[in-house]
Coordinates of C-alpha atoms in Angstrom, one line a residue:
X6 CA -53.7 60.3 -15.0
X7 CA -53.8 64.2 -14.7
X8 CA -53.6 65.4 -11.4
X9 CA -53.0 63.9 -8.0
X10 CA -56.9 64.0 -6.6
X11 CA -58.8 61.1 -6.0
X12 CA -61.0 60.2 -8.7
X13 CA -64.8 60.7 -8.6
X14 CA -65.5 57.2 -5.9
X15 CA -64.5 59.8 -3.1
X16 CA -62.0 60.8 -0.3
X17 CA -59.7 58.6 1.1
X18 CA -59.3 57.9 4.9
X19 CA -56.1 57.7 7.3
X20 CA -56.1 54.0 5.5
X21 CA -54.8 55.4 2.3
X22 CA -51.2 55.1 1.7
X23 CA -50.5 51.8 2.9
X24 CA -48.0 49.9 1.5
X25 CA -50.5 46.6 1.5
X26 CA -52.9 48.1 -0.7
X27 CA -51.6 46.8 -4.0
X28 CA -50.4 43.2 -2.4
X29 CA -54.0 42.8 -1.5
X30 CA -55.4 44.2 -4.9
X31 CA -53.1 41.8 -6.9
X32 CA -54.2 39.1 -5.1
X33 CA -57.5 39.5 -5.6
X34 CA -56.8 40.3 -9.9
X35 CA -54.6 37.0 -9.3
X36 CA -57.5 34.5 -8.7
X37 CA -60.2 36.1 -10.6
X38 CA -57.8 35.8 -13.9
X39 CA -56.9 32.7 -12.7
X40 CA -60.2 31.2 -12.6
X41 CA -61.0 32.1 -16.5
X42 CA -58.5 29.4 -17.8
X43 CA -57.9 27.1 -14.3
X44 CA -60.9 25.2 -14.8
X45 CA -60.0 24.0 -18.8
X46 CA -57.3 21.7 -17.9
X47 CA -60.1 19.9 -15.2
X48 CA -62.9 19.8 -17.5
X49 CA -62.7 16.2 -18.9
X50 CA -62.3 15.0 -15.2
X51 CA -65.2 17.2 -13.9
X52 CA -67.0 15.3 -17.5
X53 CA -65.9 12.2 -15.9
X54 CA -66.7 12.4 -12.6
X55 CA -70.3 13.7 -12.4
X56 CA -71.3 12.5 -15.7
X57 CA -71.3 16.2 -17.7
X58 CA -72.8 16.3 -21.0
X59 CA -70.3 18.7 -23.5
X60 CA -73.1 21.4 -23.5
X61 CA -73.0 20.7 -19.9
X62 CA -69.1 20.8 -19.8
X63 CA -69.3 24.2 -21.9
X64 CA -71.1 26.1 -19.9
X65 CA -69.4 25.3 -16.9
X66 CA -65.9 26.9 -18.5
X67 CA -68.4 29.2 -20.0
X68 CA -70.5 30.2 -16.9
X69 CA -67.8 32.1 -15.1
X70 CA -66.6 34.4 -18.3
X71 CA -70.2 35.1 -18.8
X72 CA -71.5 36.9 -15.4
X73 CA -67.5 38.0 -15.5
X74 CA -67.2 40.0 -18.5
X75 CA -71.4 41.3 -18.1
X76 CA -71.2 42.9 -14.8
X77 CA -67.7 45.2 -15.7
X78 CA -69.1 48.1 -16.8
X79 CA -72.2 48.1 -14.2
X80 CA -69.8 47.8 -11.3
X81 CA -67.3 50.5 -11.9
X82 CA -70.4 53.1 -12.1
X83 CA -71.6 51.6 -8.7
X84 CA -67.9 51.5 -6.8
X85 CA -68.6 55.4 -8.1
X86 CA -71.9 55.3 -6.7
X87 CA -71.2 53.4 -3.3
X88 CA -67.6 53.4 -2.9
X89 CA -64.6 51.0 -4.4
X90 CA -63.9 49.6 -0.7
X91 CA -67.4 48.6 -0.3
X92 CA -67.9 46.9 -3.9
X93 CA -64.2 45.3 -3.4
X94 CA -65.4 43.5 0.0
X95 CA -68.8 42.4 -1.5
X96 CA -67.6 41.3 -4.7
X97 CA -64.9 39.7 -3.0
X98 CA -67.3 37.6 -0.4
X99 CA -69.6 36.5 -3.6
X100 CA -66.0 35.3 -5.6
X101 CA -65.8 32.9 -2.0
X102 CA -69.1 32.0 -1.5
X103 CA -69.2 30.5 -5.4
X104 CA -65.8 29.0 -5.1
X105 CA -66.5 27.3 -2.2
X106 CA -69.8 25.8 -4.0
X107 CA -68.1 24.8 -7.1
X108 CA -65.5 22.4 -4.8
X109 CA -68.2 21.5 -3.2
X110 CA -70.8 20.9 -6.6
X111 CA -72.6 17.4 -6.4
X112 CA -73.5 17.7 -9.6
X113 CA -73.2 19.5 -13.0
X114 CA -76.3 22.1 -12.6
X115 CA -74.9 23.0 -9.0
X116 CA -71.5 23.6 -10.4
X117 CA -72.7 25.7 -13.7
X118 CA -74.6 27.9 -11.0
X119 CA -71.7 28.1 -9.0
X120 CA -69.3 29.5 -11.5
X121 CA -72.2 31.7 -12.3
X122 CA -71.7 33.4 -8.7
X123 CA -68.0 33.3 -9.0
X124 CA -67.7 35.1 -12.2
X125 CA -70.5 37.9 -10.6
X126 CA -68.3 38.4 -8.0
X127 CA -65.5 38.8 -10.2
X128 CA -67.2 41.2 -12.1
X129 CA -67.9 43.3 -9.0
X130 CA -64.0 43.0 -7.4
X131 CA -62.3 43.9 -11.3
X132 CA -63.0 47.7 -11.7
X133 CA -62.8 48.5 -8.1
X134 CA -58.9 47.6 -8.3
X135 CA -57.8 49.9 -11.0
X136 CA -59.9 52.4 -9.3
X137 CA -58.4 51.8 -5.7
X138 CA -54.8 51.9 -7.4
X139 CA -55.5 55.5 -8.6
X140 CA -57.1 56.7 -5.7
X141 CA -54.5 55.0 -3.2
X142 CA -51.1 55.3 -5.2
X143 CA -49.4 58.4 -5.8
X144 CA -48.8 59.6 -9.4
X145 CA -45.5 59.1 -8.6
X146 CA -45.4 55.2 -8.0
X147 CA -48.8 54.7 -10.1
X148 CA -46.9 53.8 -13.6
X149 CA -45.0 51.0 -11.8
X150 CA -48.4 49.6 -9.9
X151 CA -50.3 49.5 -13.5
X152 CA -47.4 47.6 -14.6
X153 CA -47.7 44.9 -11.7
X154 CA -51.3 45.6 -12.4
X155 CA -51.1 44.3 -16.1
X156 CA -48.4 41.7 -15.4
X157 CA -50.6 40.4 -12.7
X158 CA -53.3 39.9 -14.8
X159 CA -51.3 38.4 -17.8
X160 CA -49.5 35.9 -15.7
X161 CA -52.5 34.7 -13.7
X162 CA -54.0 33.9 -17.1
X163 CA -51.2 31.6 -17.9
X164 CA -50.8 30.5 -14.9
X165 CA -54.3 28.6 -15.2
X166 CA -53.9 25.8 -17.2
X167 CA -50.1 25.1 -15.3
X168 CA -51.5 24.9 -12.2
X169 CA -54.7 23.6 -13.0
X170 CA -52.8 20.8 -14.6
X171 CA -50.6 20.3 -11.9
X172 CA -53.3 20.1 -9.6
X173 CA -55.1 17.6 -11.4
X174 CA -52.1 15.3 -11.9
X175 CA -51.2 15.5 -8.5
X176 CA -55.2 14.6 -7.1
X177 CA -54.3 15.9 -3.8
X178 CA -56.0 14.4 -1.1
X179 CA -58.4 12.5 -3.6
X180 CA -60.0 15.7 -4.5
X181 CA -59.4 15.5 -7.8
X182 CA -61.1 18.4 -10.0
X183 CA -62.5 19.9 -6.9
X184 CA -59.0 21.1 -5.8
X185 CA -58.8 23.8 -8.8
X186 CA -61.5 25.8 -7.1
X187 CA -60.6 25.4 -3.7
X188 CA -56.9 26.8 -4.7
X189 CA -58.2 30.3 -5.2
X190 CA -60.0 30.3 -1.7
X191 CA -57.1 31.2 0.6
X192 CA -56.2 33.8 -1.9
X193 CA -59.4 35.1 -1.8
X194 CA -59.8 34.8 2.1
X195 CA -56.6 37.0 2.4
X196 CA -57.6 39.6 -0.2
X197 CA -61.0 40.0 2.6
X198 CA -58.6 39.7 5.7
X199 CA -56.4 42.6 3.7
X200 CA -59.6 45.0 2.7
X201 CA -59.3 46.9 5.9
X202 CA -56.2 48.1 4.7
X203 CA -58.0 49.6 1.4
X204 CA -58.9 53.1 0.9
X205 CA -62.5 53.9 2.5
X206 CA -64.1 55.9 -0.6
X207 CA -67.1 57.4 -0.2
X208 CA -69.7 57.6 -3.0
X209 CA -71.0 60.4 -5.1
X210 CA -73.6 62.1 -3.5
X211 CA -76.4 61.8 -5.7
X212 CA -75.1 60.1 -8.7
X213 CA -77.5 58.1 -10.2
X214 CA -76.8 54.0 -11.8
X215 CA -77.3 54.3 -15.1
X216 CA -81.0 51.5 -15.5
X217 CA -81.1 51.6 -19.0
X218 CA -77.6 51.6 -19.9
X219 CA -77.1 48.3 -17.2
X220 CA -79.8 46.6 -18.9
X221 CA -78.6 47.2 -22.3
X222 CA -74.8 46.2 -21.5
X223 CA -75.5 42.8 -19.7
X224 CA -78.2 41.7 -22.3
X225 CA -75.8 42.6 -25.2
X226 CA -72.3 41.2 -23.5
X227 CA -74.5 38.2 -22.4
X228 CA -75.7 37.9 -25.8
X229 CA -72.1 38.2 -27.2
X230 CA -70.2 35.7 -24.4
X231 CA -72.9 33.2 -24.9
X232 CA -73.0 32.0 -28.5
X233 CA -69.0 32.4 -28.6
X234 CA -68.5 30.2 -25.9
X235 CA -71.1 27.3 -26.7
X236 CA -71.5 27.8 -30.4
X237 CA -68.6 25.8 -31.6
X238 CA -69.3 22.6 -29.6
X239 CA -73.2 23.3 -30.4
X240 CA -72.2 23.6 -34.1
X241 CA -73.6 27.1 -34.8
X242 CA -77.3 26.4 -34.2
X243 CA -79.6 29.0 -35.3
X244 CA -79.9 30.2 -32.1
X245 CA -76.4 30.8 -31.3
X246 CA -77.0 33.9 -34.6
X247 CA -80.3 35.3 -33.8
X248 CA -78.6 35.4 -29.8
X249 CA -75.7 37.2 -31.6
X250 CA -77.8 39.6 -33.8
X251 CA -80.0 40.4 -29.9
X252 CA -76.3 41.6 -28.8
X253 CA -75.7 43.9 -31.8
X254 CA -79.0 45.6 -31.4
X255 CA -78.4 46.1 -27.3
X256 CA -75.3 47.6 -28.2
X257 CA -76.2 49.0 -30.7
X258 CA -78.7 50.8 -29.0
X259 CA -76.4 51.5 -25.9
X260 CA -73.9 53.3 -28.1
X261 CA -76.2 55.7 -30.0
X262 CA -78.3 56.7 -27.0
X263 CA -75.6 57.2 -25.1
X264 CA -74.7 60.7 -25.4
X265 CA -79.0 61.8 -24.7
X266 CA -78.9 59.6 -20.9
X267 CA -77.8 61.6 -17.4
X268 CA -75.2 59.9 -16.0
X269 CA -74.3 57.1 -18.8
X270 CA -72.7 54.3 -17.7
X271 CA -69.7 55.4 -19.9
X272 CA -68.2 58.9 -19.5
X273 CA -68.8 60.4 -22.8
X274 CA -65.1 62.2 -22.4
X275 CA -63.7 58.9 -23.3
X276 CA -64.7 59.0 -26.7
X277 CA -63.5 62.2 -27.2
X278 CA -59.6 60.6 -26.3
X279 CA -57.6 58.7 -29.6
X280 CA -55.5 57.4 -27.0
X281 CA -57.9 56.2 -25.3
X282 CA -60.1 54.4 -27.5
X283 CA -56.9 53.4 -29.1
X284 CA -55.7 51.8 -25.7
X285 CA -59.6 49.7 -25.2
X286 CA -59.0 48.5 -28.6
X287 CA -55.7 47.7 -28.4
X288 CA -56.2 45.5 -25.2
X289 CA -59.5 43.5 -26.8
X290 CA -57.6 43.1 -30.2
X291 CA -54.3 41.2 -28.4
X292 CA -56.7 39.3 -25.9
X293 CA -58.3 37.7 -29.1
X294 CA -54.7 36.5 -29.4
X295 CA -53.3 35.2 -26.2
X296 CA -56.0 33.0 -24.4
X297 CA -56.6 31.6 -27.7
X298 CA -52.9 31.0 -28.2
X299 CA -52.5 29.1 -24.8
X300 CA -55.9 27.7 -25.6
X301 CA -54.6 26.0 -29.0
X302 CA -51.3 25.1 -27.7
X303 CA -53.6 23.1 -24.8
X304 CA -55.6 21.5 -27.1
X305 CA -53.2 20.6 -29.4
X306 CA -50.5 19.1 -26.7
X307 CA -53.2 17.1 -25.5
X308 CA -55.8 15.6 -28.3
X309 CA -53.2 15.7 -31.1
X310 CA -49.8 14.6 -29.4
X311 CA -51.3 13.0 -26.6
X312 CA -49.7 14.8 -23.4
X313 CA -51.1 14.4 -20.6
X314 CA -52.4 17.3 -18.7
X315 CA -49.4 17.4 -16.5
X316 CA -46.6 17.2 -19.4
X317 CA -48.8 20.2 -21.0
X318 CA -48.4 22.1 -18.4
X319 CA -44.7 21.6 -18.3
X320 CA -44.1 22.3 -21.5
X321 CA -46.2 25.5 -21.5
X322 CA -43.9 26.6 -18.4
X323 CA -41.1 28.4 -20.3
X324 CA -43.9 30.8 -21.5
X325 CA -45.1 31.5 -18.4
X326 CA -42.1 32.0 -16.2
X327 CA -40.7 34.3 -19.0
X328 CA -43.5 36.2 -18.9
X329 CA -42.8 37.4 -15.2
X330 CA -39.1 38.3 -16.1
X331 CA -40.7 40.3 -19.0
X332 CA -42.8 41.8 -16.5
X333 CA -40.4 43.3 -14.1
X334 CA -38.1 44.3 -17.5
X335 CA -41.2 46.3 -18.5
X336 CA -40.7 49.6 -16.4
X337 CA -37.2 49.5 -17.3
X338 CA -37.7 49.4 -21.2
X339 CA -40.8 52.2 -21.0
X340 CA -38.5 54.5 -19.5
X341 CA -35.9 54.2 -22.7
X342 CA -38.5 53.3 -25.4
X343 CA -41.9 54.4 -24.5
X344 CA -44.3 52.8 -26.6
X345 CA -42.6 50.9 -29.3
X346 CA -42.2 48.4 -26.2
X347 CA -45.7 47.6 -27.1
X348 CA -44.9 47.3 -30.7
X349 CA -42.4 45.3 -30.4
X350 CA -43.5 42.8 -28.1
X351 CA -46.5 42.3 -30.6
X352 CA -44.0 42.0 -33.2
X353 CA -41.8 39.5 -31.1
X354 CA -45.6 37.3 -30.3
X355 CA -46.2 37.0 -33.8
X356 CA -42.9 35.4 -34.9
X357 CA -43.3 33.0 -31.7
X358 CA -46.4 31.7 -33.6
X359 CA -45.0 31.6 -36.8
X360 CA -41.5 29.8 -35.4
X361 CA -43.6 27.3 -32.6
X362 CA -46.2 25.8 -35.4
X363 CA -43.5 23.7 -37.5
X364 CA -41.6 22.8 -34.2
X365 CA -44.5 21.7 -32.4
X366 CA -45.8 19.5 -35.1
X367 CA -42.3 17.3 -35.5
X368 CA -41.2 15.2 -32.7
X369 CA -37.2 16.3 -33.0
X370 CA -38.6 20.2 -32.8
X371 CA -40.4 20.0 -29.2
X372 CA -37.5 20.7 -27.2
X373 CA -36.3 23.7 -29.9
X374 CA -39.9 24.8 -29.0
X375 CA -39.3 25.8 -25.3
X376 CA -37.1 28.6 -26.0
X377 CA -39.3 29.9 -28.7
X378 CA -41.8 29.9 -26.2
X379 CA -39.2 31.4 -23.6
X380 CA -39.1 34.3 -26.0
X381 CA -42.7 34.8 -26.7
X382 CA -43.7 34.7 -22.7
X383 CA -41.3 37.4 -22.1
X384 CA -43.2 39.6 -24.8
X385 CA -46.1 39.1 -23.5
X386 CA -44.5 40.0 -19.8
X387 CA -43.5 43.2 -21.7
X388 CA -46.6 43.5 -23.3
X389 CA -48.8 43.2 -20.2
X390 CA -47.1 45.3 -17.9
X391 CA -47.1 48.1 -20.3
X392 CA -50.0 48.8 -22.1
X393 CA -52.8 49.5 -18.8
X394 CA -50.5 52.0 -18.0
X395 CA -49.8 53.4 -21.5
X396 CA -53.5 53.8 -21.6
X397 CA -54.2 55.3 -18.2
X398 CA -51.4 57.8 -18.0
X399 CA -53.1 60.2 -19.9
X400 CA -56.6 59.4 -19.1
X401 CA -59.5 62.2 -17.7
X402 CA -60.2 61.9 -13.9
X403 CA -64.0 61.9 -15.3
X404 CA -63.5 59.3 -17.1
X405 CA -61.3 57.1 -14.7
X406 CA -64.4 54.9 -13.5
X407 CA -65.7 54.3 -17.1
X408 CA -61.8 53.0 -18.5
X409 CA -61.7 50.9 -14.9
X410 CA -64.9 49.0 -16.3
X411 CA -63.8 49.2 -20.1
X412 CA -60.4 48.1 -20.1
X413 CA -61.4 44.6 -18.3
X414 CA -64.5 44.5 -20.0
X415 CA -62.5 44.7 -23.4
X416 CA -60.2 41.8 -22.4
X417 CA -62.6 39.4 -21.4
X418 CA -64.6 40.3 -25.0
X419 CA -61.5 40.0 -27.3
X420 CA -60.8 36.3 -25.0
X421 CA -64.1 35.3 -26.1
X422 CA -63.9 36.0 -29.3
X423 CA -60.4 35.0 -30.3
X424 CA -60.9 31.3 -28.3
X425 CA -64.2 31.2 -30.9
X426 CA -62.0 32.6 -34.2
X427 CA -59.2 30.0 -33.3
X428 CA -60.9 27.2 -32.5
X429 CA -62.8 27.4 -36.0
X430 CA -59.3 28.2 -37.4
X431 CA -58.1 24.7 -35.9
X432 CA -61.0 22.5 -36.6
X433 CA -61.8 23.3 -40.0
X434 CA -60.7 20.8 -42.7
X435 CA -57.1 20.3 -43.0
X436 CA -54.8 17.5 -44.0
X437 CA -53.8 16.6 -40.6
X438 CA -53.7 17.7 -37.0
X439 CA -49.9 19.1 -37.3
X440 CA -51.6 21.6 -40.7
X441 CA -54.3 22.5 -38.5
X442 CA -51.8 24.2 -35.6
X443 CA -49.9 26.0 -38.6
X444 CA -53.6 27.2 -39.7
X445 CA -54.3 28.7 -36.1
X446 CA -50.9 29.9 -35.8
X447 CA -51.3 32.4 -38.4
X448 CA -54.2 33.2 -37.4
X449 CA -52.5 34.4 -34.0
X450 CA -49.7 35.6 -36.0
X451 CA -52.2 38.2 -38.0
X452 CA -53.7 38.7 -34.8
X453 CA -50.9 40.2 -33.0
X454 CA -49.8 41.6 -36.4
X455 CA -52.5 44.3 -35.9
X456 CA -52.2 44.5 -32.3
X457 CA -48.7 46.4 -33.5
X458 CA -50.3 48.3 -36.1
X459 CA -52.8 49.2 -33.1
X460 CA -50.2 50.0 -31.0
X461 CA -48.7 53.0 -33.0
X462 CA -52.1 54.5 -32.1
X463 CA -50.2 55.4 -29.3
X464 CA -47.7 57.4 -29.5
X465 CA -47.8 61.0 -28.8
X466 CA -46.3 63.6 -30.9
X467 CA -44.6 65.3 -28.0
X468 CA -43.8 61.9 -25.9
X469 CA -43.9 58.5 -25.3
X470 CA -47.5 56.8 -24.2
X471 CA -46.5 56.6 -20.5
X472 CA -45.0 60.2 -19.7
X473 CA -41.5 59.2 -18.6
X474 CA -41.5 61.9 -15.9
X475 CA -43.3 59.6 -14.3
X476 CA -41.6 56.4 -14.2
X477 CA -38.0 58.7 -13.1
X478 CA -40.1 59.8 -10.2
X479 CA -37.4 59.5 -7.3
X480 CA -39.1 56.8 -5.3
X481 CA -39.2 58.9 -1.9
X482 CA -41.8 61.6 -3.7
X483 CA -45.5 61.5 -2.7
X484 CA -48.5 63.4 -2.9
X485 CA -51.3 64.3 -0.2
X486 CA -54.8 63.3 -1.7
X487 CA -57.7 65.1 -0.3
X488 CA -58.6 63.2 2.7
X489 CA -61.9 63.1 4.9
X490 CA -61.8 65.6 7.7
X491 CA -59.9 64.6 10.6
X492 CA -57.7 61.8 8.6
X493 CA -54.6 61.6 9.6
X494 CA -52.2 61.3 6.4
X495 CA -51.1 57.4 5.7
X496 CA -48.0 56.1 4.5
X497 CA -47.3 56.1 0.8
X498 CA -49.8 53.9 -1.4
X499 CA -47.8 51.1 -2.4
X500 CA -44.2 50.5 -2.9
X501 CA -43.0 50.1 -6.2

């Protein structure tokens, strides 16, 4: 970011500065990540229990990503509008209310409609936390938050099916399935307890919400999430294409009349920035990688080998624990290699796929596997907790609302798609179960190919993607933020 002010959500109060702003924001990123990929592990139990159909079962999973990934883009412009502390507590009370619901679901409809409301209020939380992390952190420390920012999100998404196997396996008080949704509730009720500590933003005095452009982006992202996540079960009905042609023409639409609307949902500054749309592609290209990777590896533990949810899990663990000591390596390997850290994590992701298919499919290779997949989870660590920052170091203060909408919005898109692309990749016709992992494997291995060749996007002439000033900061310096009259300044933002 340029600048130490506030962005455009407003002035911060004598609450700014505290050091348990980005706890409580992480927590709350924590269990709306979590709940994408929690809920897979516990779906043939939920089928089993209250006697789901697979469409049924589908849209369940499906439900949550839906309202999720639609609502992104709306809800950064109104935390702009209304204020990002205001949107965080609301968003945050809906996420609880359809939690709460889906433990509590006596049947299949109720629980579909319940991950609807969790996934809206995910939607609302998501863009208010990048936007409270600039506003609340000094530039300073801000590097090192986006990098517990983006390792928070990448290790809650792995985290999902462990724990969502674990709790399964371990049918805790006889709750069974129920007990993946009611984990995320305490989480959730301390993310509410902690809001008072959150910057009080005030909105833009007469900013207007954006009618057509909401309309056109949650008809053409609903359109897009829809068909992806129910067409392969359906078996690519007609109406899973004509739904997918109905979100081309809403985007379609959005894009082009864009630049002619007062106050577009999307700051047109953005497209102005290589780096930036370089940085939104780059983060929907490699999340058409990963949740598909752990997807596959799931699916294939499971149906092909026969693991049960519980010895998936554990053997899925090496990637995920790596990943967190990738994470906190991250900062570390910016400062001396600025960008190729994204590079070569990509790099280092798509020679774990090559390596893991042929010792996955033999018996005498599983064990080998683990440190293959030891290796590819601290990549992805890397990879996570250095490329939001890498694409919001140099982004406008303008545009900081629109990239906070954009930038989750692209992840949840490129999930879609790449859990669609793979699982067509695995089920196609192929000799045998153990050919049809080596067949999906490529296709991550191609995918995160790209996500390199993406990644040299950028690199700046003059320096490295996250200004390296930055992360040398000395870790005492902090900057005063224009402040509502009469605050009293607050403590700095958020340790590092």
């Amino acid at each position: 970011m340029k600048g130490s002010s506030p962005p455009r959500g407003g002035r911060l109060t004598a609450a700014d500065g505290g050091r348990l702003v980005l706890p409580v924001v992480l927590s709350a990123t924590f269990v709306q990540l979590l709940n994408v990929t929690v809920a897979q592990i516990a779906a043939p139990a939920i089928r089993a229990d209250l006697g789901a159909g697979s469409g049924a079962v589908q849209l369940i999973l499906a439900g949550y990503t839906l309202t999720y990934a639609c609502l992104l883009i709306t809800a950064a412009r109104l935390g702009d509008r209304y204020g990002y502390h205001r949107l965080f507590v609301l968003g945050t009370v809906v996420f609880l209310a359809g939690s709460v619901a889906a433990a509590c679901a006596p049947d299949a409809t109720f629980l579909i409609a319940a991950r609807l409301v969790q996934g809206a209020g995910s939607g609302l939380v998501a863009p208010q936390v990048l936007s409270i992390i600039q506003a609340a952190v000094p530039v300073a420390r801000r590097p090192r938050a986006l990098a517990l920012f983006g390792a928070t999100m990448g290790v809650a998404s792995l985290a999902g099916p462990l724990i969502g196997g674990l709790l399964v396996g371990a049918d805790l008080f006889g709750l069974g399935w129920r007990s993946v949704f009611l984990v995320t509730v305490p989480v959730a009720l301390v993310s509410l307890a902690g809001a008072t500590v959150l910057p009080r933003t005030r909105g833009v005095a007469g900013q207007r919400v954006d009618g057509l452009g909401v309309l056109l982006t949650t008809v053409g992202f609903g359109a897009l999430v829809l068909p992806l996540a129910l067409g392969g079960e359906a078996g690519w009905p007609w109406w899973t294409w004509a739904t997918l042609a109905v979100s081309v023409a809403a985007l379609g639409c959005f894009a082009l009349t864009l630049p002619r609307r007062p106050d577009p949902l999307v700051h047109p500054s953005l497209f102005r920035d290589r780096r930036a749309r370089a940085g939104v592609l780059l983060v929907f290209v490699f999340n058409s990688g990963v949740p598909s990777f752990t997807y596959l590896l799931f699916l294939h533990l499971q149906s092909a080998i026969g693991y049960s949810a519980l010895t998936a899990a554990l053997t899925s663990a090496p990637f995920a624990a790596a990943a967190v000591l990738g994470s906190r390596g991250a900062p570390a390997l910016v400062r001396r290699h600025g960008s190729a850290v994204l590079t070569v994590s990509a790099l280092v992701l798509a020679g774990t796929a090559l390596t893991l298919a042929p010792l996955i499919g033999a018996a005498a290779g599983r064990w080998a596997a683990l440190p293959v997949l030891a290796l590819g989870g601290a990549a992805f660590g890397s990879f996570t907790a250095s490329v939001f920052a890498s694409v919001l170091a140099r982004v406008d203060d303008s545009a900081a609302g629109s990239v906070s909408g954009l930038l989750p919005t692209a992840q949840q898109l490129g999930g879609s798609i790449g859990v669609a692309a793979a699982g067509l990749v695995y089920f196609a016709p192929a000799a045998g179960p153990g050919t049809a992992f080596r067949h999906a494997m490529i296709y991550e291995a191609a995918v995160f190919a790209v996500t390199a060749l993406i990644s040299l996007r950028m690199r700046d002439r003059n320096q490295a993607a996250v200004p390296r000033a930055m992360w040398r900061a000395p870790r005492g310096r902090s900057e005063h933020l224009d402040r509502e009259p009469g605050a009293t300044p607050g403590r700095e933002a958020a340790g590092s």
